[in-house]
Amino acid sequence: MKAFIILGAINGFLAVALGAFGAHGLEPRLTERMMDVWEKGVDYQMFHTMGLFIVAFAANKWPGVSAIKWSGIMMFIGIILFSGSLYALSTSGIAKLGMITPLGGISFLAGWILLAVAAAKGK
């Protein structure tokens, strides 16, 4: 699906840009712990950016398998919730934002499970 390639490209760009911003702009301002939190957000954003590309290619290979589309949607939601909450937590220090992070993790897990389901159904 073209949409997942576009989402993957945008998120890949953002992961690199946010990683550079963290290393050069935030590192002098954040504690070591909060810098680690920021970097974890960047890492998981990039991992799941690759997941979006896998989904795009799988959608081309197995058209009509709805689990593929939902896999990409869940990975994208995971990026927003997981990485987004870590970015917000690390820069604001508001600990309650950490309660959102597991929802993103669950979204990531669902995305990978749905990809496996799609592969099992694909021909």
PDB file of C-alpha atoms in Angstrom:
ATOM      1  CA  MET A   1       0.000   0.000   0.000  1.00  0.00           C
ATOM      2  CA  LYS A   2       1.323   3.331  -1.047  1.00  0.00           C
ATOM      3  CA  ALA A   3       0.076   4.969   2.166  1.00  0.00           C
ATOM      4  CA  PHE A   4       2.346   2.794   4.314  1.00  0.00           C
ATOM      5  CA  ILE A   5       5.393   3.622   2.190  1.00  0.00           C
ATOM      6  CA  ILE A   6       4.592   7.313   2.624  1.00  0.00           C
ATOM      7  CA  LEU A   7       4.042   6.882   6.392  1.00  0.00           C
ATOM      8  CA  GLY A   8       7.273   4.891   6.601  1.00  0.00           C
ATOM      9  CA  ALA A   9       9.231   7.560   4.746  1.00  0.00           C
ATOM     10  CA  ILE A  10       7.826  10.359   6.901  1.00  0.00           C
ATOM     11  CA  ASN A  11       8.484   8.445  10.111  1.00  0.00           C
ATOM     12  CA  GLY A  12      11.986   7.502   8.980  1.00  0.00           C
ATOM     13  CA  PHE A  13      12.722  11.172   8.335  1.00  0.00           C
ATOM     14  CA  LEU A  14      11.258  12.149  11.705  1.00  0.00           C
ATOM     15  CA  ALA A  15      13.199   9.456  13.573  1.00  0.00           C
ATOM     16  CA  VAL A  16      16.489  10.671  12.103  1.00  0.00           C
ATOM     17  CA  ALA A  17      15.601  14.329  12.703  1.00  0.00           C
ATOM     18  CA  LEU A  18      14.436  13.690  16.281  1.00  0.00           C
ATOM     19  CA  GLY A  19      17.509  11.587  16.996  1.00  0.00           C
ATOM     20  CA  ALA A  20      19.773  14.399  15.780  1.00  0.00           C
ATOM     21  CA  PHE A  21      17.757  16.994  17.678  1.00  0.00           C
ATOM     22  CA  GLY A  22      18.076  14.921  20.826  1.00  0.00           C
ATOM     23  CA  ALA A  23      21.814  14.428  20.431  1.00  0.00           C
ATOM     24  CA  HIS A  24      22.626  18.021  19.550  1.00  0.00           C
ATOM     25  CA  GLY A  25      19.819  20.110  21.010  1.00  0.00           C
ATOM     26  CA  LEU A  26      18.491  18.267  24.022  1.00  0.00           C
ATOM     27  CA  GLU A  27      21.494  16.425  25.426  1.00  0.00           C
ATOM     28  CA  PRO A  28      22.838  19.498  27.238  1.00  0.00           C
ATOM     29  CA  ARG A  29      19.360  20.224  28.671  1.00  0.00           C
ATOM     30  CA  LEU A  30      18.102  16.780  29.736  1.00  0.00           C
ATOM     31  CA  THR A  31      19.255  14.493  32.502  1.00  0.00           C
ATOM     32  CA  GLU A  32      20.969  11.298  31.409  1.00  0.00           C
ATOM     33  CA  ARG A  33      17.826   9.337  32.355  1.00  0.00           C
ATOM     34  CA  MET A  34      15.540  11.578  30.287  1.00  0.00           C
ATOM     35  CA  MET A  35      17.995  11.443  27.381  1.00  0.00           C
ATOM     36  CA  ASP A  36      17.736   7.639  27.520  1.00  0.00           C
ATOM     37  CA  VAL A  37      13.935   7.957  27.432  1.00  0.00           C
ATOM     38  CA  TRP A  38      14.161  10.231  24.355  1.00  0.00           C
ATOM     39  CA  GLU A  39      16.507   7.789  22.616  1.00  0.00           C
ATOM     40  CA  LYS A  40      14.185   4.851  23.377  1.00  0.00           C
ATOM     41  CA  GLY A  41      11.404   6.755  21.601  1.00  0.00           C
ATOM     42  CA  VAL A  42      13.650   7.337  18.575  1.00  0.00           C
ATOM     43  CA  ASP A  43      14.744   3.682  18.492  1.00  0.00           C
ATOM     44  CA  TYR A  44      11.209   2.328  18.575  1.00  0.00           C
ATOM     45  CA  GLN A  45      10.027   4.862  16.023  1.00  0.00           C
ATOM     46  CA  MET A  46      12.732   3.697  13.613  1.00  0.00           C
ATOM     47  CA  PHE A  47      12.106  -0.014  14.301  1.00  0.00           C
ATOM     48  CA  HIS A  48       8.443   0.418  13.498  1.00  0.00           C
ATOM     49  CA  THR A  49       9.181   2.615  10.513  1.00  0.00           C
ATOM     50  CA  MET A  50      10.836  -0.499   9.085  1.00  0.00           C
ATOM     51  CA  GLY A  51       7.704  -2.391  10.102  1.00  0.00           C
ATOM     52  CA  LEU A  52       5.604   0.020   8.025  1.00  0.00           C
ATOM     53  CA  PHE A  53       7.779  -0.725   4.981  1.00  0.00           C
ATOM     54  CA  ILE A  54       7.381  -4.462   5.579  1.00  0.00           C
ATOM     55  CA  VAL A  55       3.615  -3.945   5.771  1.00  0.00           C
ATOM     56  CA  ALA A  56       3.648  -1.979   2.506  1.00  0.00           C
ATOM     57  CA  PHE A  57       5.515  -4.731   0.667  1.00  0.00           C
ATOM     58  CA  ALA A  58       3.374  -7.456   2.249  1.00  0.00           C
ATOM     59  CA  ALA A  59       0.214  -5.608   1.167  1.00  0.00           C
ATOM     60  CA  ASN A  60       1.515  -5.694  -2.395  1.00  0.00           C
ATOM     61  CA  LYS A  61       2.290  -9.416  -2.115  1.00  0.00           C
ATOM     62  CA  TRP A  62      -1.012 -10.387  -0.452  1.00  0.00           C
ATOM     63  CA  PRO A  63      -3.631  -7.898  -1.647  1.00  0.00           C
ATOM     64  CA  GLY A  64      -7.031  -8.212  -0.056  1.00  0.00           C
ATOM     65  CA  VAL A  65      -5.786  -9.567   3.288  1.00  0.00           C
ATOM     66  CA  SER A  66      -7.270  -7.050   5.726  1.00  0.00           C
ATOM     67  CA  ALA A  67      -4.899  -8.002   8.538  1.00  0.00           C
ATOM     68  CA  ILE A  68      -2.100  -6.290   6.568  1.00  0.00           C
ATOM     69  CA  LYS A  69      -3.858  -2.919   6.645  1.00  0.00           C
ATOM     70  CA  TRP A  70      -4.619  -3.267  10.342  1.00  0.00           C
ATOM     71  CA  SER A  71      -1.025  -4.267  11.033  1.00  0.00           C
ATOM     72  CA  GLY A  72       0.200  -0.992   9.542  1.00  0.00           C
ATOM     73  CA  ILE A  73      -2.449   1.026  11.331  1.00  0.00           C
ATOM     74  CA  MET A  74      -1.508  -0.509  14.680  1.00  0.00           C
ATOM     75  CA  MET A  75       2.201   0.102  14.087  1.00  0.00           C
ATOM     76  CA  PHE A  76       1.499   3.737  13.222  1.00  0.00           C
ATOM     77  CA  ILE A  77      -0.706   4.167  16.295  1.00  0.00           C
ATOM     78  CA  GLY A  78       2.086   2.573  18.318  1.00  0.00           C
ATOM     79  CA  ILE A  79       4.601   5.108  17.013  1.00  0.00           C
ATOM     80  CA  ILE A  80       2.327   7.963  18.008  1.00  0.00           C
ATOM     81  CA  LEU A  81       1.474   6.586  21.462  1.00  0.00           C
ATOM     82  CA  PHE A  82       4.761   4.923  22.428  1.00  0.00           C
ATOM     83  CA  SER A  83       7.361   7.216  20.918  1.00  0.00           C
ATOM     84  CA  GLY A  84       5.210  10.323  21.241  1.00  0.00           C
ATOM     85  CA  SER A  85       4.632   9.750  24.933  1.00  0.00           C
ATOM     86  CA  LEU A  86       8.351   9.177  25.515  1.00  0.00           C
ATOM     87  CA  TYR A  87       9.228  12.396  23.678  1.00  0.00           C
ATOM     88  CA  ALA A  88       6.674  14.308  25.743  1.00  0.00           C
ATOM     89  CA  LEU A  89       7.738  12.659  29.000  1.00  0.00           C
ATOM     90  CA  SER A  90      11.445  13.316  28.473  1.00  0.00           C
ATOM     91  CA  THR A  91      10.998  16.986  27.610  1.00  0.00           C
ATOM     92  CA  SER A  92       8.252  17.846  30.096  1.00  0.00           C
ATOM     93  CA  GLY A  93       9.144  15.628  33.048  1.00  0.00           C
ATOM     94  CA  ILE A  94       5.438  14.879  33.560  1.00  0.00           C
ATOM     95  CA  ALA A  95       5.632  11.297  34.826  1.00  0.00           C
ATOM     96  CA  LYS A  96       1.931  10.588  34.164  1.00  0.00           C
ATOM     97  CA  LEU A  97       2.670  10.676  30.431  1.00  0.00           C
ATOM     98  CA  GLY A  98       4.411   7.348  30.979  1.00  0.00           C
ATOM     99  CA  MET A  99       0.971   5.766  31.443  1.00  0.00           C
ATOM    100  CA  ILE A 100       0.353   6.211  27.706  1.00  0.00           C
ATOM    101  CA  THR A 101       3.521   4.359  26.674  1.00  0.00           C
ATOM    102  CA  PRO A 102       2.217   0.813  27.355  1.00  0.00           C
ATOM    103  CA  LEU A 103      -0.774   1.480  25.087  1.00  0.00           C
ATOM    104  CA  GLY A 104       1.705   2.162  22.316  1.00  0.00           C
ATOM    105  CA  GLY A 105       3.563  -1.026  23.187  1.00  0.00           C
ATOM    106  CA  ILE A 106       0.339  -3.010  22.961  1.00  0.00           C
ATOM    107  CA  SER A 107      -0.329  -1.392  19.578  1.00  0.00           C
ATOM    108  CA  PHE A 108       3.128  -2.471  18.395  1.00  0.00           C
ATOM    109  CA  LEU A 109       2.510  -6.037  19.574  1.00  0.00           C
ATOM    110  CA  ALA A 110      -0.870  -6.119  17.846  1.00  0.00           C
ATOM    111  CA  GLY A 111       0.717  -4.833  14.645  1.00  0.00           C
ATOM    112  CA  TRP A 112       3.302  -7.620  14.584  1.00  0.00           C
ATOM    113  CA  ILE A 113       0.700 -10.285  15.423  1.00  0.00           C
ATOM    114  CA  LEU A 114      -1.541  -9.008  12.636  1.00  0.00           C
ATOM    115  CA  LEU A 115       1.391  -9.160  10.226  1.00  0.00           C
ATOM    116  CA  ALA A 116       1.896 -12.825  11.168  1.00  0.00           C
ATOM    117  CA  VAL A 117      -1.830 -13.485  10.692  1.00  0.00           C
ATOM    118  CA  ALA A 118      -1.684 -11.807   7.284  1.00  0.00           C
ATOM    119  CA  ALA A 119       1.305 -13.924   6.262  1.00  0.00           C
ATOM    120  CA  ALA A 120      -0.523 -17.080   7.340  1.00  0.00           C
ATOM    121  CA  LYS A 121      -3.571 -16.084   5.275  1.00  0.00           C
ATOM    122  CA  GLY A 122      -1.591 -14.843   2.263  1.00  0.00           C
ATOM    123  CA  LYS A 123      -1.195 -16.979  -0.813  1.00  0.00           C
TER     124      LYS A 123
END
